[in-house]
PDB file of C-alpha atoms in Angstrom:
ATOM      1  CA  PHE M 177     106.013  66.035  84.964  1.00 57.00           C
ATOM      2  CA  GLU M 178     107.234  69.615  84.810  1.00 62.00           C
ATOM      3  CA  PRO M 179     106.012  71.596  81.797  1.00 60.00           C
ATOM      4  CA  GLU M 180     108.264  74.204  80.220  1.00 65.00           C
ATOM      5  CA  LEU M 181     106.208  77.399  80.410  1.00 59.00           C
ATOM      6  CA  SER M 182     108.863  80.021  79.687  1.00 64.00           C
ATOM      7  CA  ARG M 183     107.909  80.157  75.993  1.00 65.00           C
ATOM      8  CA  THR M 184     104.174  79.745  76.495  1.00 64.00           C
ATOM      9  CA  VAL M 185     101.881  82.376  75.072  1.00 64.00           C
ATOM     10  CA  GLY M 186      98.183  81.876  75.344  1.00 63.00           C
ATOM     11  CA  TRP M 187      94.776  83.330  75.032  1.00 58.00           C
ATOM     12  CA  PHE M 188      92.449  81.317  77.268  1.00 58.00           C
ATOM     13  CA  THR M 189      88.621  81.680  77.111  1.00 61.00           C
ATOM     14  CA  THR M 190      85.519  80.057  78.523  1.00 67.00           C
ATOM     15  CA  LEU M 191      81.949  80.946  77.606  1.00 72.00           C
ATOM     16  CA  PHE M 192      80.983  80.888  81.257  1.00 76.00           C
ATOM     17  CA  PRO M 193      82.427  82.449  84.408  1.00 75.00           C
ATOM     18  CA  VAL M 194      84.710  80.158  86.331  1.00 74.00           C
ATOM     19  CA  CYS M 195      86.575  80.603  89.586  1.00 74.00           C
ATOM     20  CA  VAL M 196      90.041  79.076  89.586  1.00 74.00           C
ATOM     21  CA  ASP M 197      92.548  78.909  92.420  1.00 76.00           C
ATOM     22  CA  PRO M 198      96.177  78.729  91.281  1.00 76.00           C
ATOM     23  CA  GLY M 199      97.363  78.462  94.888  1.00 77.00           C
ATOM     24  CA  THR M 200      99.895  80.592  96.730  1.00 78.00           C
ATOM     25  CA  ALA M 201     103.652  80.828  96.516  1.00 73.00           C
ATOM     26  CA  SER M 202     106.531  82.972  97.673  1.00 73.00           C
ATOM     27  CA  ASP M 203     107.904  82.979  94.111  1.00 73.00           C
ATOM     28  CA  PHE M 204     105.219  83.203  91.438  1.00 72.00           C
ATOM     29  CA  THR M 205     107.784  82.694  88.673  1.00 75.00           C
ATOM     30  CA  GLY M 206     109.240  79.434  89.980  1.00 78.00           C
ATOM     31  CA  SER M 207     108.763  76.459  87.680  1.00 81.00           C
ATOM     32  CA  ALA M 208     107.415  74.272  90.503  1.00 82.00           C
ATOM     33  CA  TYR M 209     104.733  76.849  91.365  1.00 82.00           C
ATOM     34  CA  LEU M 210     103.809  77.398  87.709  1.00 81.00           C
ATOM     35  CA  ALA M 211     103.444  73.666  87.085  1.00 83.00           C
ATOM     36  CA  ALA M 212     101.289  73.238  90.207  1.00 84.00           C
ATOM     37  CA  ALA M 213      99.182  76.311  89.336  1.00 83.00           C
ATOM     38  CA  LEU M 214      98.606  75.035  85.808  1.00 82.00           C
ATOM     39  CA  LYS M 215      97.525  71.653  87.176  1.00 86.00           C
ATOM     40  CA  ARG M 216      95.136  73.249  89.715  1.00 86.00           C
ATOM     41  CA  VAL M 217      93.522  75.490  87.100  1.00 83.00           C
ATOM     42  CA  LYS M 218      93.120  72.524  84.728  1.00 84.00           C
ATOM     43  CA  GLU M 219      91.470  70.513  87.521  1.00 87.00           C
ATOM     44  CA  ASP M 220      89.153  73.436  88.394  1.00 84.00           C
ATOM     45  CA  LEU M 221      88.033  73.675  84.765  1.00 83.00           C
ATOM     46  CA  ALA M 222      87.511  69.905  84.557  1.00 85.00           C
ATOM     47  CA  ARG M 223      85.027  70.114  87.466  1.00 86.00           C
ATOM     48  CA  VAL M 224      82.646  72.429  85.577  1.00 84.00           C
ATOM     49  CA  PRO M 225      79.520  70.370  84.789  1.00 84.00           C
ATOM     50  CA  ASP M 226      79.100  69.614  81.078  1.00 83.00           C
ATOM     51  CA  ASN M 227      81.849  72.114  80.194  1.00 80.00           C
ATOM     52  CA  GLY M 228      79.528  74.975  81.159  1.00 81.00           C
ATOM     53  CA  VAL M 229      76.917  74.257  78.476  1.00 80.00           C
ATOM     54  CA  SER M 230      73.990  75.181  80.735  1.00 82.00           C
ATOM     55  CA  TYR M 231      75.390  78.601  81.659  1.00 79.00           C
ATOM     56  CA  GLY M 232      73.993  80.411  78.619  1.00 75.00           C
ATOM     57  CA  ALA M 233      70.507  79.000  79.118  1.00 78.00           C
ATOM     58  CA  LEU M 234      70.493  79.822  82.802  1.00 79.00           C
ATOM     59  CA  ARG M 235      71.854  83.310  82.253  1.00 76.00           C
ATOM     60  CA  TYR M 236      69.817  84.440  79.273  1.00 76.00           C
ATOM     61  CA  LEU M 237      66.567  82.464  79.443  1.00 80.00           C
ATOM     62  CA  THR M 238      65.657  82.570  83.140  1.00 79.00           C
ATOM     63  CA  GLY M 239      65.845  86.331  83.685  1.00 74.00           C
ATOM     64  CA  VAL M 240      67.350  85.712  87.124  1.00 72.00           C
ATOM     65  CA  ASP M 241      70.106  88.037  88.312  1.00 72.00           C
ATOM     66  CA  PHE M 242      72.701  85.798  89.910  1.00 68.00           C
ATOM     67  CA  GLY M 243      74.498  88.790  91.410  1.00 71.00           C
ATOM     68  CA  ALA M 244      77.917  87.723  90.215  1.00 68.00           C
ATOM     69  CA  SER M 245      80.657  90.187  91.020  1.00 70.00           C
ATOM     70  CA  ALA M 246      82.985  91.491  88.340  1.00 68.00           C
ATOM     71  CA  PRO M 247      86.057  89.286  87.902  1.00 67.00           C
ATOM     72  CA  GLN M 248      89.479  90.521  88.975  1.00 70.00           C
ATOM     73  CA  VAL M 249      91.136  88.867  85.993  1.00 68.00           C
ATOM     74  CA  LEU M 250      89.738  87.969  82.596  1.00 67.00           C
ATOM     75  CA  PHE M 251      91.055  85.065  80.560  1.00 64.00           C
ATOM     76  CA  ASN M 252      90.193  84.566  76.908  1.00 62.00           C
ATOM     77  CA  TYR M 253      91.006  81.185  75.255  1.00 61.00           C
ATOM     78  CA  LEU M 254      90.302  80.787  71.536  1.00 62.00           C
ATOM     79  CA  GLY M 255      91.538  77.238  71.207  1.00 65.00           C
ATOM     80  CA  ARG M 256      94.630  75.753  69.627  1.00 69.00           C
ATOM     81  CA  PHE M 257      96.236  76.933  66.450  1.00 69.00           C
ATOM     82  CA  ASP M 258      98.763  74.829  64.584  1.00 70.00           C
ATOM     83  CA  ALA M 259     101.877  76.726  63.609  1.00 59.00           C
TER      84      ALA M 259
END
């Protein structure tokens, strides 16, 4: 499986912070790297318990500062839109 990403435009969002590791490569534009990175990010997101439902309760109702650092990159996903 090798997805065609050259015409992909997206706006990816979660309602909770998530750390993803797309891996390393010598060529970040190569189709093999992009396919592997996409798969790794998808797997990272799939490991979040209950799709992150508990994050809001833990963040806003406990009053505990988790000391999370500011992210280096922000992603914002609004879902799928049919053309």
